[in-house]
Coordinates of C-alpha atoms in Angstrom, one line a residue:
X14 CA 8.6 -1.0 -19.1
X15 CA 6.8 -0.3 -22.4
X16 CA 3.3 0.7 -23.2
X17 CA 0.3 -1.4 -22.2
X18 CA -2.7 -2.3 -24.3
X19 CA -5.9 -0.6 -23.1
X20 CA -7.4 -3.7 -21.6
X21 CA -4.4 -4.7 -19.5
X22 CA -4.7 -4.3 -15.8
X23 CA -1.5 -3.3 -14.0
X24 CA -2.0 -1.2 -11.0
X25 CA -0.2 0.9 -8.6
X26 CA -2.1 2.9 -6.1
X27 CA -4.9 1.5 -4.0
X28 CA -8.2 0.8 -5.7
X29 CA -11.4 -0.8 -4.7
X30 CA -13.8 -1.5 -7.5
X31 CA -17.2 -2.8 -6.7
X32 CA -19.7 -4.1 -9.3
X33 CA -23.3 -4.2 -8.0
X34 CA -26.5 -5.1 -9.8
X35 CA -28.5 -2.0 -9.6
X36 CA -32.1 -2.4 -8.5
X37 CA -34.1 -0.2 -6.1
X38 CA -34.6 -1.9 -2.7
X39 CA -38.3 -1.1 -2.8
X40 CA -38.7 -3.6 -5.6
X41 CA -37.1 -6.3 -3.5
X42 CA -34.6 -7.1 -6.1
X43 CA -31.5 -9.1 -5.2
X44 CA -28.3 -7.1 -5.0
X45 CA -25.0 -8.8 -6.0
X46 CA -22.1 -8.5 -3.6
X47 CA -19.4 -6.0 -4.7
X48 CA -16.1 -6.9 -6.2
X49 CA -13.0 -5.3 -4.7
X50 CA -9.7 -4.4 -6.4
X51 CA -7.2 -3.1 -4.0
X52 CA -4.1 -1.5 -5.5
X53 CA -1.4 -0.2 -3.2
X54 CA 1.5 2.1 -4.3
X55 CA 4.8 1.8 -2.6
X56 CA 6.7 4.8 -1.1
X57 CA 4.4 7.4 -2.8
X58 CA 4.3 11.0 -1.4
X59 CA 1.2 13.1 -0.7
X60 CA 2.6 15.7 -3.2
X61 CA 3.1 13.1 -6.0
X62 CA -0.6 13.4 -6.9
X63 CA -1.1 16.4 -9.2
X64 CA -4.5 17.1 -7.7
X65 CA -2.9 17.7 -4.3
X66 CA -0.4 20.3 -5.6
X67 CA -2.6 23.3 -6.3
X68 CA -1.2 26.1 -8.5
X69 CA 1.7 25.3 -10.7
X70 CA 1.1 21.6 -10.6
X71 CA 2.9 19.1 -12.9
X72 CA 1.1 16.8 -15.3
X73 CA 2.4 13.4 -14.1
X74 CA -1.0 12.0 -12.9
X75 CA -3.7 13.0 -15.4
X76 CA -5.8 9.9 -14.9
X77 CA -5.8 10.3 -11.1
X78 CA -6.5 14.0 -11.6
X79 CA -9.6 13.2 -13.6
X80 CA -10.6 10.5 -11.0
X81 CA -10.4 13.2 -8.3
X82 CA -12.6 15.5 -10.4
X83 CA -15.2 12.7 -10.8
X84 CA -15.0 11.5 -7.2
X85 CA -13.8 12.2 -3.7
X86 CA -10.3 13.3 -2.7
X87 CA -9.4 12.3 0.9
X88 CA -6.9 14.9 2.0
X89 CA -6.2 13.5 5.6
X90 CA -5.7 9.8 4.9
X91 CA -2.8 8.0 6.5
X92 CA -0.9 4.8 6.1
X93 CA -1.1 2.7 9.3
X94 CA 2.7 2.7 9.6
X95 CA 5.6 4.4 7.8
X96 CA 7.3 1.3 6.4
X97 CA 6.2 -1.7 4.4
X98 CA 5.4 -4.8 6.5
X99 CA 3.6 -3.1 9.4
X100 CA 1.5 -1.0 7.0
X101 CA 0.4 -4.0 5.0
X102 CA -0.3 -6.1 8.1
X103 CA -2.5 -3.3 9.5
X104 CA -4.4 -2.9 6.2
X105 CA -5.2 -6.6 6.0
X106 CA -6.1 -7.0 9.7
X107 CA -7.6 -3.6 10.7
X108 CA -5.3 -3.6 13.8
X109 CA -2.2 -1.7 15.0
X110 CA 1.1 -3.5 14.9
X111 CA 1.1 -3.7 18.7
X112 CA -2.0 -5.9 18.3
X113 CA -1.2 -7.9 15.1
X114 CA 2.5 -8.4 16.1
X115 CA 4.0 -6.8 12.9
X116 CA 6.1 -3.8 14.1
X117 CA 8.9 -3.8 11.5
X118 CA 9.9 -5.3 8.2
X119 CA 10.4 -9.0 7.5
X120 CA 13.7 -9.9 5.8
X121 CA 14.4 -12.2 2.8
X122 CA 15.8 -14.7 5.4
X123 CA 12.8 -14.4 7.8
X124 CA 11.5 -17.8 8.8
X125 CA 8.0 -16.6 9.7
X126 CA 5.6 -13.6 9.0
X127 CA 2.2 -12.2 10.0
X128 CA 1.3 -14.3 13.0
X129 CA -1.0 -17.2 12.2
X130 CA -3.4 -16.1 14.9
X131 CA -4.3 -13.0 12.9
X132 CA -7.5 -13.1 10.7
X133 CA -7.1 -11.4 7.4
X134 CA -9.5 -9.6 5.1
X135 CA -9.0 -12.1 2.2
X136 CA -9.7 -15.0 4.5
X137 CA -13.0 -13.5 5.7
X138 CA -14.1 -12.7 2.1
X139 CA -13.0 -16.1 1.0
X140 CA -15.3 -17.7 3.6
X141 CA -18.1 -15.5 2.2
X142 CA -17.7 -17.2 -1.2
X143 CA -15.4 -14.5 -2.7
X144 CA -12.7 -15.5 -5.1
X145 CA -9.6 -14.0 -3.7
X146 CA -6.4 -13.2 -5.7
X147 CA -3.2 -11.2 -5.1
X148 CA -0.6 -9.8 -7.4
X149 CA 2.6 -8.0 -6.3
X150 CA 4.5 -7.4 -3.1
X151 CA 3.5 -9.5 -0.1
X152 CA 6.2 -8.8 2.5
X153 CA 4.3 -10.6 5.3
X154 CA 6.3 -13.9 5.3
X155 CA 7.0 -16.3 2.4
X156 CA 7.7 -19.6 4.0
X157 CA 5.1 -22.4 4.4
X158 CA 1.9 -21.2 6.2
X159 CA 2.9 -17.5 6.0
X160 CA 2.6 -17.1 2.3
X161 CA -0.4 -15.4 0.6
X162 CA -2.1 -18.6 -0.5
X163 CA -2.1 -19.7 3.2
X164 CA -3.6 -16.4 4.4
X165 CA -6.8 -16.3 2.4
X166 CA -5.8 -15.8 -1.2
X167 CA -6.8 -18.5 -3.8
X168 CA -4.1 -17.3 -6.2
X169 CA -0.9 -15.3 -5.9
X170 CA 1.6 -13.9 -8.4
X171 CA 4.4 -11.6 -7.3
X172 CA 7.5 -10.8 -5.3
X173 CA 7.5 -12.0 -1.7
X174 CA 9.0 -8.8 -0.4
X175 CA 10.4 -5.4 -1.6
X176 CA 11.9 -5.2 -5.1
X177 CA 15.3 -4.1 -3.7
X178 CA 15.7 -7.2 -1.6
X179 CA 17.4 -9.3 -4.2
X180 CA 19.7 -8.9 -7.2
X181 CA 18.6 -8.9 -10.8
X182 CA 20.4 -9.1 -14.2
X183 CA 19.3 -5.6 -15.2
X184 CA 19.0 -3.4 -12.1
X185 CA 16.8 -0.4 -12.2
X186 CA 17.6 3.1 -10.9
X187 CA 18.7 3.3 -7.2
X188 CA 20.9 5.3 -4.9
X189 CA 23.5 3.9 -4.5
X190 CA 23.2 1.9 -7.7
X191 CA 23.3 -1.8 -7.2
X192 CA 25.3 -4.2 -9.4
X193 CA 23.8 -7.1 -11.5
X194 CA 23.7 -10.5 -9.9
X195 CA 26.7 -12.0 -11.6
X196 CA 29.0 -8.9 -11.6
X197 CA 32.4 -9.0 -9.9
X198 CA 31.3 -6.1 -7.6
X199 CA 28.4 -8.2 -6.4
X200 CA 30.8 -11.0 -5.3
X201 CA 33.2 -8.6 -3.6
X202 CA 33.1 -7.0 -0.2
X203 CA 32.9 -3.6 -1.9
X204 CA 29.3 -3.8 -3.0
X205 CA 27.2 -0.8 -2.0
X206 CA 25.1 -0.6 1.1
X207 CA 21.6 -2.2 0.9
X208 CA 22.6 -4.2 -2.2
X209 CA 21.8 -7.9 -2.2
X210 CA 24.1 -10.3 -3.9
X211 CA 23.7 -14.0 -3.1
X212 CA 19.9 -14.4 -3.8
X213 CA 18.2 -13.3 -6.9
X214 CA 14.9 -11.5 -6.7
X215 CA 12.2 -14.2 -7.1
X216 CA 8.9 -14.2 -8.9
X217 CA 6.5 -16.5 -7.3
X218 CA 3.2 -18.1 -8.4
X219 CA 1.2 -19.4 -5.5
X220 CA 3.9 -21.0 -3.3
X221 CA 6.4 -21.7 -6.1
X222 CA 9.2 -19.8 -7.7
X223 CA 8.8 -19.5 -11.5
X224 CA 11.7 -17.2 -12.2
X225 CA 14.8 -16.2 -10.2
X226 CA 16.2 -13.6 -10.7
X227 CA 13.2 -12.0 -12.3
X228 CA 13.3 -9.3 -15.0
X229 CA 12.0 -6.1 -13.3
X230 CA 11.5 -4.3 -16.6
X231 CA 8.8 -6.8 -17.7
X232 CA 7.1 -7.1 -14.3
X233 CA 4.3 -4.7 -15.1
X234 CA 3.3 -6.5 -18.2
X235 CA 3.2 -9.9 -16.4
X236 CA 1.1 -8.5 -13.6
X237 CA -1.2 -6.9 -16.2
X238 CA -1.8 -10.1 -18.0
X239 CA -2.5 -12.0 -14.8
X240 CA -4.9 -9.3 -13.5
X241 CA -6.8 -9.3 -16.8
X242 CA -7.2 -13.1 -16.6
X243 CA -8.4 -12.9 -13.0
X244 CA -11.0 -10.3 -13.7
X245 CA -12.4 -12.1 -16.8
X246 CA -12.4 -15.5 -15.1
X247 CA -14.2 -14.1 -12.1
X248 CA -16.8 -12.6 -14.4
X249 CA -17.3 -16.0 -16.1
X250 CA -17.7 -17.7 -12.7
X251 CA -20.3 -15.2 -11.6
X252 CA -18.7 -15.0 -8.2
X253 CA -17.7 -11.8 -6.4
X254 CA -14.0 -11.4 -6.1
X255 CA -11.2 -9.6 -4.2
X256 CA -8.1 -8.7 -6.2
X257 CA -5.3 -7.1 -4.2
X258 CA -2.5 -5.6 -6.2
X259 CA 0.5 -4.3 -4.3
X260 CA 3.0 -3.1 -7.0
X261 CA 6.5 -1.8 -7.0
X262 CA 5.8 1.8 -8.0
X263 CA 7.5 4.0 -6.8
X264 CA 9.8 2.0 -4.6
X265 CA 13.5 1.8 -5.8
X266 CA 14.9 0.5 -7.9
X267 CA 12.8 2.4 -10.4
X268 CA 12.2 0.8 -13.8
X269 CA 10.2 3.2 -15.9
X270 CA 10.1 3.2 -19.8
X271 CA 13.7 3.9 -20.9
X272 CA 14.6 7.6 -21.4
X273 CA 18.2 8.1 -22.6
X274 CA 20.3 10.4 -20.4
X275 CA 17.4 11.0 -18.0
X276 CA 18.1 12.8 -14.7
X277 CA 17.0 11.4 -11.4
X278 CA 14.0 13.8 -11.4
X279 CA 13.1 12.7 -14.9
X280 CA 13.3 9.0 -13.9
X281 CA 11.0 9.5 -10.9
X282 CA 8.5 11.6 -13.0
X283 CA 8.5 8.8 -15.7
X284 CA 7.7 6.3 -13.0
X285 CA 4.8 8.4 -11.8
X286 CA 3.5 8.8 -15.3
X287 CA 3.7 5.0 -15.8
X288 CA 1.9 4.5 -12.5
X289 CA -0.8 6.9 -13.6
X290 CA -1.3 5.0 -16.9
X291 CA -1.6 1.8 -14.9
X292 CA -4.6 3.3 -13.0
X293 CA -6.3 4.2 -16.3
X294 CA -5.6 0.6 -17.5
X295 CA -7.0 -0.9 -14.4
X296 CA -10.3 1.0 -14.8
X297 CA -10.5 0.1 -18.5
X298 CA -10.0 -3.6 -17.8
X299 CA -12.6 -3.8 -15.0
X300 CA -15.1 -1.9 -17.1
X301 CA -14.4 -3.9 -20.2
X302 CA -15.1 -7.1 -18.4
X303 CA -18.7 -6.0 -17.8
X304 CA -19.4 -4.1 -21.1
X305 CA -22.6 -6.1 -21.6
X306 CA -24.0 -4.6 -18.4
X307 CA -22.9 -1.0 -18.9
X308 CA -22.4 1.2 -21.9
X309 CA -19.0 2.8 -21.6
X310 CA -16.9 4.4 -24.3
X311 CA -13.2 3.9 -24.2
X312 CA -11.6 6.7 -26.2
X313 CA -7.9 6.0 -26.6
X314 CA -5.2 4.2 -24.7
X315 CA -5.5 4.6 -20.9
X316 CA -7.9 7.5 -21.3
X317 CA -10.4 7.5 -18.5
X318 CA -13.7 6.1 -19.9
X319 CA -16.4 8.6 -20.7
X320 CA -20.0 7.6 -19.7
X321 CA -22.0 8.1 -22.9
X322 CA -25.3 6.6 -21.8
X323 CA -27.0 4.0 -19.7
X324 CA -29.0 0.9 -20.5
X325 CA -31.8 -0.5 -18.4
X326 CA -30.9 -3.2 -16.0
X327 CA -27.5 -3.6 -14.3
X328 CA -25.3 -0.5 -13.8
X329 CA -21.6 -0.4 -13.1
X330 CA -20.6 0.8 -9.7
X331 CA -16.9 1.4 -8.9
X332 CA -15.2 2.6 -5.8
X333 CA -11.6 3.6 -6.5
X334 CA -9.4 4.3 -3.4
X335 CA -5.9 5.4 -4.6
X336 CA -3.3 5.6 -1.8
X337 CA 0.2 4.4 -0.8
X338 CA 1.7 2.2 2.0
X339 CA 3.8 5.0 3.4
X340 CA 5.6 8.3 2.4
X341 CA 8.7 8.8 0.2
X342 CA 12.0 7.2 1.1
X343 CA 13.8 10.4 1.6
X344 CA 17.4 9.1 1.6
X345 CA 17.0 7.9 -2.0
X346 CA 17.2 11.7 -2.9
X347 CA 16.3 12.2 -6.6
X348 CA 14.6 8.8 -6.7
X349 CA 12.1 9.6 -4.0
X350 CA 8.8 11.4 -4.1
X351 CA 7.3 14.6 -2.8
X352 CA 5.7 15.1 0.6
X353 CA 4.0 18.3 -0.6
X354 CA 3.7 20.9 2.1
X355 CA 4.2 18.3 4.9
X356 CA 7.9 18.8 5.1
X357 CA 8.5 18.4 8.9
X358 CA 10.5 21.6 9.2
X359 CA 11.0 21.2 13.0
X360 CA 13.0 18.0 12.3
X361 CA 14.7 19.1 9.1
X362 CA 16.0 22.2 10.9
X363 CA 17.7 19.8 13.4
X364 CA 19.0 17.3 10.8
X365 CA 17.4 14.0 9.8
X366 CA 14.6 12.8 7.7
X367 CA 10.9 13.6 8.0
X368 CA 9.3 11.1 5.6
X369 CA 9.4 7.3 5.4
X370 CA 10.1 5.6 8.8
X371 CA 9.1 8.7 10.7
X372 CA 5.8 9.9 12.3
X373 CA 6.0 13.3 10.7
X374 CA 3.2 13.9 8.3
X375 CA 5.4 13.2 5.3
X376 CA 5.9 9.7 6.5
X377 CA 2.3 8.5 6.7
X378 CA 0.0 11.0 5.0
X379 CA -0.7 9.5 1.6
X380 CA -2.6 10.7 -1.6
X381 CA -6.0 9.1 -1.7
X382 CA -9.0 9.4 -4.1
X383 CA -12.3 7.6 -3.9
X384 CA -14.5 7.2 -7.1
X385 CA -17.9 5.6 -7.3
X386 CA -20.2 6.9 -10.0
X387 CA -23.7 7.5 -8.8
X388 CA -22.8 7.0 -5.1
X389 CA -19.9 9.5 -4.5
X390 CA -20.6 13.1 -5.6
X391 CA -18.1 14.3 -8.2
X392 CA -15.4 16.8 -7.4
X393 CA -15.7 16.6 -3.6
X394 CA -13.2 16.7 -0.8
X395 CA -13.2 15.2 2.6
X396 CA -10.8 16.1 5.5
X397 CA -12.0 13.2 7.7
X398 CA -9.1 11.7 9.6
X399 CA -8.8 8.2 8.1
X400 CA -6.3 5.3 8.0
X401 CA -5.4 2.3 5.8
X402 CA -6.7 0.2 8.8
X403 CA -10.2 1.4 7.8
X404 CA -10.1 -0.6 4.6
X405 CA -10.7 -3.8 6.6
X406 CA -14.0 -2.8 8.3
X407 CA -15.2 -0.7 5.3
X408 CA -14.9 -3.5 2.7
X409 CA -16.4 -6.0 5.1
X410 CA -19.3 -3.6 5.7
X411 CA -19.9 -3.2 1.9
X412 CA -19.8 -7.0 1.5
X413 CA -22.1 -7.5 4.4
X414 CA -19.6 -9.7 6.2
X415 CA -19.2 -9.6 10.0
X416 CA -15.6 -9.7 11.4
X417 CA -14.8 -12.2 14.2
X418 CA -16.0 -11.0 17.6
X419 CA -13.1 -12.6 19.5
X420 CA -10.7 -9.7 18.9
X421 CA -10.5 -6.0 19.0
X422 CA -10.0 -3.7 16.0
X423 CA -8.5 -0.3 15.4
X424 CA -9.9 0.6 12.0
X425 CA -13.3 2.2 11.6
X426 CA -16.1 1.7 9.0
X427 CA -15.7 4.7 6.6
X428 CA -18.7 4.0 4.6
X429 CA -20.5 7.1 5.8
X430 CA -17.5 9.2 4.6
X431 CA -17.3 7.5 1.2
X432 CA -21.0 7.3 0.4
X433 CA -22.8 10.0 2.4
X434 CA -20.5 13.0 2.6
X435 CA -19.5 12.3 6.3
X436 CA -16.6 14.4 7.6
X437 CA -16.1 12.4 10.9
X438 CA -13.2 10.0 11.1
X439 CA -11.0 8.9 14.0
X440 CA -11.2 10.8 17.3
X441 CA -7.6 9.7 17.9
X442 CA -5.1 8.3 15.4
X443 CA -1.8 6.8 16.6
X444 CA 1.3 6.7 14.5
X445 CA 3.8 3.9 15.4
X446 CA 7.6 4.1 15.2
X447 CA 8.6 2.4 11.9
X448 CA 12.4 2.6 12.1
X449 CA 13.3 6.0 13.5
X450 CA 14.0 6.7 17.2
X451 CA 12.5 4.5 19.8
X452 CA 11.2 0.9 19.8
X453 CA 9.6 -0.6 16.8
X454 CA 5.8 -0.3 16.9
X455 CA 5.6 2.1 19.8
X456 CA 2.6 4.5 19.4
X457 CA 4.8 7.5 19.9
X458 CA 2.8 10.1 18.1
X459 CA -0.9 11.0 18.6
X460 CA -3.2 12.9 16.3
X461 CA -6.5 14.3 17.6
X462 CA -8.4 16.9 15.6
X463 CA -5.9 19.3 14.0
X464 CA -3.4 18.7 16.8
X465 CA -0.5 16.3 16.8
X466 CA 1.7 15.3 19.8
X467 CA 5.2 13.8 19.6
X468 CA 6.7 11.9 22.4
X469 CA 10.0 11.1 20.6
X470 CA 11.6 12.4 17.4
X471 CA 14.8 11.9 15.3
X472 CA 17.0 9.1 14.0
X473 CA 15.6 8.8 10.4
X474 CA 18.1 9.3 7.6
X475 CA 17.6 12.2 5.2
X476 CA 19.0 12.7 1.7
X477 CA 22.7 13.2 2.3
X478 CA 23.0 10.9 5.3
X479 CA 22.1 13.1 8.3
X480 CA 19.8 11.4 10.9
X481 CA 19.2 13.9 13.6
X482 CA 19.7 12.9 17.2
X483 CA 16.9 10.9 19.0
X484 CA 15.0 13.2 21.4
X485 CA 12.4 12.4 24.0
X486 CA 9.7 14.9 24.6
X487 CA 8.1 14.9 28.1
X488 CA 5.9 16.9 28.0
X489 CA 5.1 16.1 24.4
X490 CA 5.9 18.3 21.4
X491 CA 2.5 19.5 20.1
X492 CA 1.7 21.1 16.7
X493 CA -1.5 22.5 15.3
X494 CA -1.6 21.4 11.7
X495 CA -4.3 23.9 10.9
X496 CA -1.9 26.7 11.7
X497 CA 1.2 25.1 10.1
X498 CA 1.0 21.9 8.1
X499 CA 4.8 22.0 7.7
X500 CA 5.1 21.1 11.5
X501 CA 7.6 23.9 12.2
X502 CA 6.5 25.8 15.3
X503 CA 5.1 23.8 18.3
X504 CA 2.6 25.2 20.8
X505 CA 4.2 26.8 23.8
X506 CA 4.2 24.6 26.9
X507 CA 2.0 26.0 29.7
X508 CA -0.6 27.8 27.6
X509 CA -4.2 26.9 28.1
X510 CA -4.4 25.4 24.6
X511 CA -1.3 23.3 25.2
X512 CA -2.5 22.0 28.6
X513 CA -6.0 21.1 27.2
X514 CA -4.5 19.2 24.2
X515 CA -1.8 17.5 26.3
X516 CA -4.4 16.2 28.8
X517 CA -6.7 15.0 26.0
X518 CA -3.8 13.2 24.2
X519 CA -2.6 11.6 27.4
X520 CA -6.0 10.3 28.2
X521 CA -6.5 8.9 24.7
X522 CA -3.1 7.3 24.6
X523 CA -3.5 5.7 28.1
X524 CA -6.9 4.3 27.1
X525 CA -5.6 2.7 23.9
X526 CA -2.5 1.2 25.6
X527 CA -4.7 -0.2 28.4
X528 CA -7.1 -1.6 25.7
X529 CA -4.1 -3.3 24.0
X530 CA -2.7 -4.6 27.3
X531 CA -6.0 -6.2 28.2
X532 CA -6.7 -7.6 24.7
X533 CA -6.6 -11.4 24.7
X534 CA -6.1 -11.5 21.0
X535 CA -2.8 -9.7 20.8
X536 CA -0.3 -11.6 18.6
X537 CA 3.5 -11.7 18.6
X538 CA 5.4 -12.1 15.4
X539 CA 8.5 -14.3 15.1
X540 CA 11.3 -12.2 13.6
X541 CA 14.0 -14.9 13.6
X542 CA 16.0 -15.3 10.5
X543 CA 18.0 -18.0 8.8
X544 CA 19.9 -17.8 5.5
X545 CA 18.2 -21.1 4.4
X546 CA 14.8 -19.4 4.7
X547 CA 15.5 -17.1 1.8
X548 CA 13.6 -18.1 -1.4
X549 CA 16.0 -20.1 -3.6
X550 CA 14.8 -22.4 -6.4
X551 CA 18.3 -23.7 -7.3
X552 CA 20.9 -23.5 -4.5
X553 CA 23.7 -25.0 -6.7
X554 CA 23.5 -22.0 -9.1
X555 CA 24.7 -18.4 -8.5
X556 CA 21.9 -16.2 -7.4
X557 CA 19.6 -19.3 -7.2
X558 CA 19.1 -18.9 -10.9
X559 CA 16.2 -20.7 -12.5
X560 CA 13.4 -20.2 -15.0
X561 CA 10.3 -22.4 -15.0
X562 CA 9.8 -21.8 -18.8
X563 CA 13.3 -22.9 -19.8
X564 CA 14.9 -25.2 -17.2
X565 CA 14.7 -28.9 -18.0
X566 CA 14.0 -29.8 -14.4
X567 CA 10.7 -27.9 -14.5
X568 CA 7.4 -29.3 -15.6
X569 CA 6.2 -26.7 -18.0
X570 CA 3.1 -28.7 -19.0
X571 CA 1.3 -27.9 -15.8
X572 CA 0.1 -24.7 -14.2
X573 CA 2.3 -25.3 -11.2
X574 CA 6.1 -25.7 -11.0
X575 CA 8.5 -27.6 -8.9
X576 CA 10.3 -24.9 -6.9
X577 CA 8.3 -24.9 -3.7
X578 CA 9.0 -22.5 -0.8
X579 CA 8.5 -23.7 2.8

């Protein structure tokens, strides 16, 4: 993907940007509700952010580094799960998968998705007069009432699931490499593992397919143009808005700007740099949309805007939360990211992975930066124990919207941490199984303070194919992350410290499991699949091939097209 113009708005991490009209409350002035832009990175590691690397760091994320210098770096922030669908469901509902029903990934052939009984963040903001839009990866069901526009979004443009869940004509970098849609290898029984062949990767607008297979190398530009239109249109309407961007960076297949003869490490670094430029472009676009209200100087392409002065009246306020949906996909080897110091040595020494799909720190601790000029002190750090589930109650609090009282939530309002220097987060944070040993969704690892207890380990694939044998731990395996963030040496069973932590963890785990068992609002997801449920705009063509801009059977004179899903 090539360079973007300064005002384009692609994204990749997770960003909330609020614009409020500034007026001291003592004057009784009306305050406009904040706008929110949420941008979620895919498969990014804690160590992929330069600001987290310390000495000898690379220079792959200069815009994020500057954002950290001007804002708040959250060093103990965790994805709600270690794989795609459960993490996204928890972010949008503020509930663990054992409550919202989403415990593992949905497939291209899934007939359903996030249970319809679940209430989502966009739905609540939509009811509060917000304009709601989504761009990017949904992965919570694509048929009928399960798609984004049926779950609270007024507009949607994106891919209904992961970008490796369909073939394309120009595949990106992956391990193993996947063939193009119409290649002989695609049609044979010899195609590599995890490569899709019969259905092209679709690009959807609202509930309709506009291109299949899509061109992954142009996706960022298309998302950028759509995001820019959404921001400017919302500004013209004068309504607050939620824009949720869940982009492909840095999930395989990687499609960075071309670099001849690049190694795998070079390809991943190029993807990171592109991702970082997208963050700069996001900020530029959101600021440019309100340039009449705030004096901001943009000095060069993707450079973080310098504040050169203020005018009286409205002042721009932006909260940027940059994070990922889970840790790196370790078995993709040179095309996966860095967990930093959170390497899970205990597991690695026994074989098997310790990142994505696991409950080791590398699987769920993600890089996160918060930026809000005038509200968040610059160059600060918080070690509060927080989760992506906290986005739900925090945004609702900032928007002054009350969540429904007929259900129980697991996220906490982190406003005090973001705005007032608070250092208190979750008393307990539970990490569900996301594809390693054990049952999907089981809360098999518990964090409290600096201690972390494992009830089961193993069975996640590392680079090279080793998985490590599943192993139950009763009593639990307990680490003190303050003594060793690499999770190498557990506490000795029977010591006073071990007994105290084990008892505390057992009480906390039992209390949560009882709370879930007695929660009348628990949902159950339908994970049934049928080949006919896969998005396919033209079943008579190979790979369901179609293009709304060129096919004669498509009405190109309207804003909607004829390939409806569901």
